Amino acid sequence: MLKIFDFFAHSKSESVWMAHFCTGCCSLEMAAAMGPRYDWERYGYLPTPSPRQADVLVITGLITKKVLPALLRTYQQMPEPKYVLALGACSFDGGPYNDSLAVVKNPTEILPADVFVAGCPPTPEAIISGLEQIKQKIKDGIPSAASEGGLYKEMKF
Amino acid sequence: MDDLKNIFSLFDTEYITEYKTSWLKVKLSFSSNLLDVAQMLQKNGLRTISTISPTDFIDENKIEMNYFFEDLVTKRNCWLKCDIPRELKHCKIESLSNLFKGALWHEREAYSMFGVKFLNHPDLRPIILSQDYYNKFPFRKDFDWQEHEKNSVENMNLIVESFQEEEHLSENKLDPNSSEMILNWGPTHPASGPIRLKVHCDGEDILGIDPDIGFVWRALEHLVTQKDFVGAIVAVERLCFMDNINSMVCYAQAVEEIAEIEITEFAKWMRVLLGEVGRISSHMMGMGGFYNAMGLHTVAMWNMDMRELFLDFLESYSGARIATASVEAGGVRYGLAPEMLEELQKALDKFDATKEDIKNIFINNPTMKMRAAKLGILTQDEVQEYALCGVVARASGVKTDIRIDEPYAAYDQIELEYVTQKGGSAKDRLFQLFEEIEQSVSIIKQAKKHIEQKIEEGEFNPTKDYMVKMPKKLPKGEAIARVEWARGEVLMHLVTQEKAKSPYRLKMKAPSFNHTMMVEHLLKGETLSDIPLVFGSLYICQGDLDR
């Protein structure tokens, strides 16, 4: 019985699709990771236009106040199990926009991320290695961080 | 210039001075004269308003309005100023958007940020701001951001509620007997980026579009005032990451002008070199975006492959692929080593090897031509009226290029001609992108050759004279700087106070703002399937749209 569950987890982890929702500058390096030099499709990642088919939501750096409800809605529309990858300094504490008061400075407190990739913007290699960590998390059967808690559960959006 | 001066002799002015090579700087004594002046300027050929920039002088209890009029044909420009009272009740001025359609959104922006009320404006709704800042005018110097931020939970709820209310209201407004409906295109559409187009449509036909922008509003213009002059480049380069170098060049020029510092010849050539690399990497993404919108991803992949090599050069130069922060006031941040130019040579070789293939397969592509040749056509008149610039303007045949009109850095020593197309359609904008990449490559080759030659002759010392010393504090003053950015004209208006450590006001005019205004104009009457293509061809980046 255990073996079958392992098989499911393995299958899930090897084709991680990402919801195509870009809100910040880091999406440019994500585009580079999709490109021919880094080519993340080798590892089974694929951007999908609809959140309904997605397994992972990428917080591409900056989240402004206006885009936060849209981000949470996108997350809500994704089927379980779903994971969150946070890119860049902005998703941690606002990064270079820390003094700007139009930017949400704690997006990962609102929507907890499973893996946080540092950099401004993180390099494509770092993004792929972050996704590999998510892959490992799925294989190990660890529940996603956002399912354990997060401010978004108390929020309207 | 003299005919412009004659116009102003009819009105009361505080001063009339010539500024730079092509500008006339005038301050009107009374703001009530503005409409008449604007009318006469328009008759004299200054048909374009580049941007409108209010500056809040809280100590003098006034708001100074800055209007930047341009003539894209004869290259005469006018910088018009006038004062208006600061109290909200009296903070009013006549709207120019009935004369200059390009001013429509700029006036809305000035209203949202500073509370300047424009009389007789057709549609004075707040723009860019998130809903919690409506009617609070956050760029006024006495607005307390920290206080506002204390109620962050209420603010978030307000944003959600007003969004839902707006959805509800606009649904209710529809005629129940018609088949009209509202479709939200974006912000999660893969081709849109963070922008929402509210598309009113009847079946496939588009009846009207109302763009909702501000999803990446970072208040950069406010952010720079909280940083010092060097730290501000971090904010300035994030205007848009696709081509961040030229925006830094623009900011650096404005600071240098106030500090009255001349940079070294080597730094000027480096700015050309880096700027063109930035332009190429942006244009390659732009071409990819255009074809992605049509459903073909190959060209994006090919271009990305070439672009990586240009980014390798930036990485070898500055250590970062994109966020280079490599241009600052006083020159460029790093010296140059020979192996960096070798990296650049690799990129140029790759482009030369791939160029013909791209041309044969994607530029002379019959399917693309059938699809895009009749879509999104912009005439020369519209370009001037709506203050369009850069790729979009030149694709319609308007000869405008700041690198030639008002040469900065070392562009006056470079062989450079206007590259234009005739049709002004989506297809022409793709052609324009490709031809501009070719042009940029030729500029890079010239610059590279010149730098190498001068280093050999011993005139340039690449490890030493890349930077001159800048003072930490700047005198009181103001300056404008313009550069030809990848997407078009960037105009920065910098104001400093006495012994300034940080900018008092930095207005950044970025091209996508005007181009997004055209979305409705171009798509009315077309079908839903044309939205991605026209939007992609306008070469819009949300970063510089919202700032």
Short mmCIF file of C-alpha atoms in Angstrom, two decimals, chain A residues 16-31 33-34 40 45-48 50-51 54-63 67-68 70-72 74-76 78 82-88 90-91 107-108 111-118 121-124 126-128 130-132 134 146, chain B residues 187-188 194:
data_model
loop_
_atom_site.label_atom_id
_atom_site.label_comp_id
_atom_site.label_asym_id
_atom_site.label_seq_id
_atom_site.Cartn_x
_atom_site.Cartn_y
_atom_site.Cartn_z
CA VAL A 16 5.08 20.51 -11.15
CA TRP A 17 3.05 23.06 -13.07
CA MET A 18 3.13 26.66 -12.12
CA ALA A 19 0.30 29.19 -12.24
CA HIS A 20 1.29 31.86 -14.76
CA PHE A 21 0.83 34.95 -12.65
CA CYS A 22 3.62 37.52 -12.70
CA THR A 23 3.45 40.47 -10.36
CA GLY A 24 6.99 41.71 -10.08
CA CYS A 25 10.38 42.13 -11.63
CA CYS A 26 11.53 38.62 -10.69
CA SER A 27 9.25 37.27 -13.40
CA LEU A 28 11.92 38.36 -15.87
CA GLU A 29 14.39 35.91 -14.41
CA MET A 30 11.64 33.33 -14.29
CA ALA A 31 11.23 33.86 -18.02
CA ALA A 33 14.58 30.04 -16.42
CA MET A 34 11.97 28.96 -18.98
CA TRP A 40 13.20 24.25 -16.56
CA TYR A 45 8.05 22.47 -14.69
CA LEU A 46 5.63 24.23 -16.97
CA PRO A 47 3.77 27.50 -16.75
CA THR A 48 0.06 26.96 -17.18
CA SER A 50 -5.08 28.52 -15.67
CA PRO A 51 -4.67 28.21 -11.91
CA ALA A 54 -1.47 24.46 -11.39
CA ASP A 55 0.44 22.85 -8.54
CA VAL A 56 2.66 25.69 -7.49
CA LEU A 57 2.10 29.42 -7.17
CA VAL A 58 5.18 31.55 -7.62
CA ILE A 59 5.24 34.87 -5.78
CA THR A 60 7.41 36.73 -8.25
CA GLY A 61 8.87 39.24 -5.86
CA LEU A 62 6.92 42.39 -5.37
CA ILE A 63 3.31 42.24 -4.18
CA VAL A 67 -2.54 42.87 -6.52
CA LEU A 68 -2.68 40.96 -3.23
CA ALA A 70 -5.80 38.77 -7.01
CA LEU A 71 -2.88 36.67 -5.82
CA LEU A 72 -4.90 35.12 -3.01
CA THR A 74 -5.43 32.70 -7.76
CA TYR A 75 -4.12 30.62 -4.89
CA GLN A 76 -7.64 29.76 -3.80
CA MET A 78 -5.71 26.08 -7.40
CA LYS A 82 -0.69 23.21 -3.78
CA TYR A 83 2.62 24.79 -2.93
CA VAL A 84 4.06 28.29 -2.88
CA LEU A 85 7.48 29.39 -4.05
CA ALA A 86 8.59 32.89 -3.03
CA LEU A 87 11.18 34.69 -5.12
CA GLY A 88 13.37 37.57 -4.24
CA CYS A 90 10.55 41.67 -1.95
CA SER A 91 8.59 38.62 -0.97
CA PRO A 107 3.56 38.63 1.55
CA THR A 108 5.01 35.37 2.88
CA LEU A 111 0.63 33.43 2.20
CA PRO A 112 3.39 31.25 3.70
CA ALA A 113 5.90 29.99 1.19
CA ASP A 114 7.34 26.49 1.15
CA VAL A 115 10.61 27.61 -0.33
CA PHE A 116 12.12 31.06 -0.32
CA VAL A 117 14.67 31.92 -3.00
CA ALA A 118 16.96 34.81 -2.13
CA PRO A 121 16.33 39.11 -8.66
CA PRO A 122 17.36 35.50 -7.95
CA THR A 123 19.25 33.87 -10.77
CA PRO A 124 17.52 31.23 -12.91
CA ALA A 126 18.51 29.54 -7.91
CA ILE A 127 14.87 29.47 -9.05
CA ILE A 128 15.26 25.97 -10.45
CA GLY A 130 14.14 26.24 -5.28
CA LEU A 131 11.65 24.28 -7.36
CA GLU A 132 13.75 21.16 -6.84
CA ILE A 134 9.55 21.81 -3.58
CA ALA A 146 0.21 27.57 3.54
CA PRO B 187 -4.24 40.52 -14.22
CA THR B 188 -3.81 36.76 -14.39
CA PRO B 194 -0.36 42.86 -13.92
#
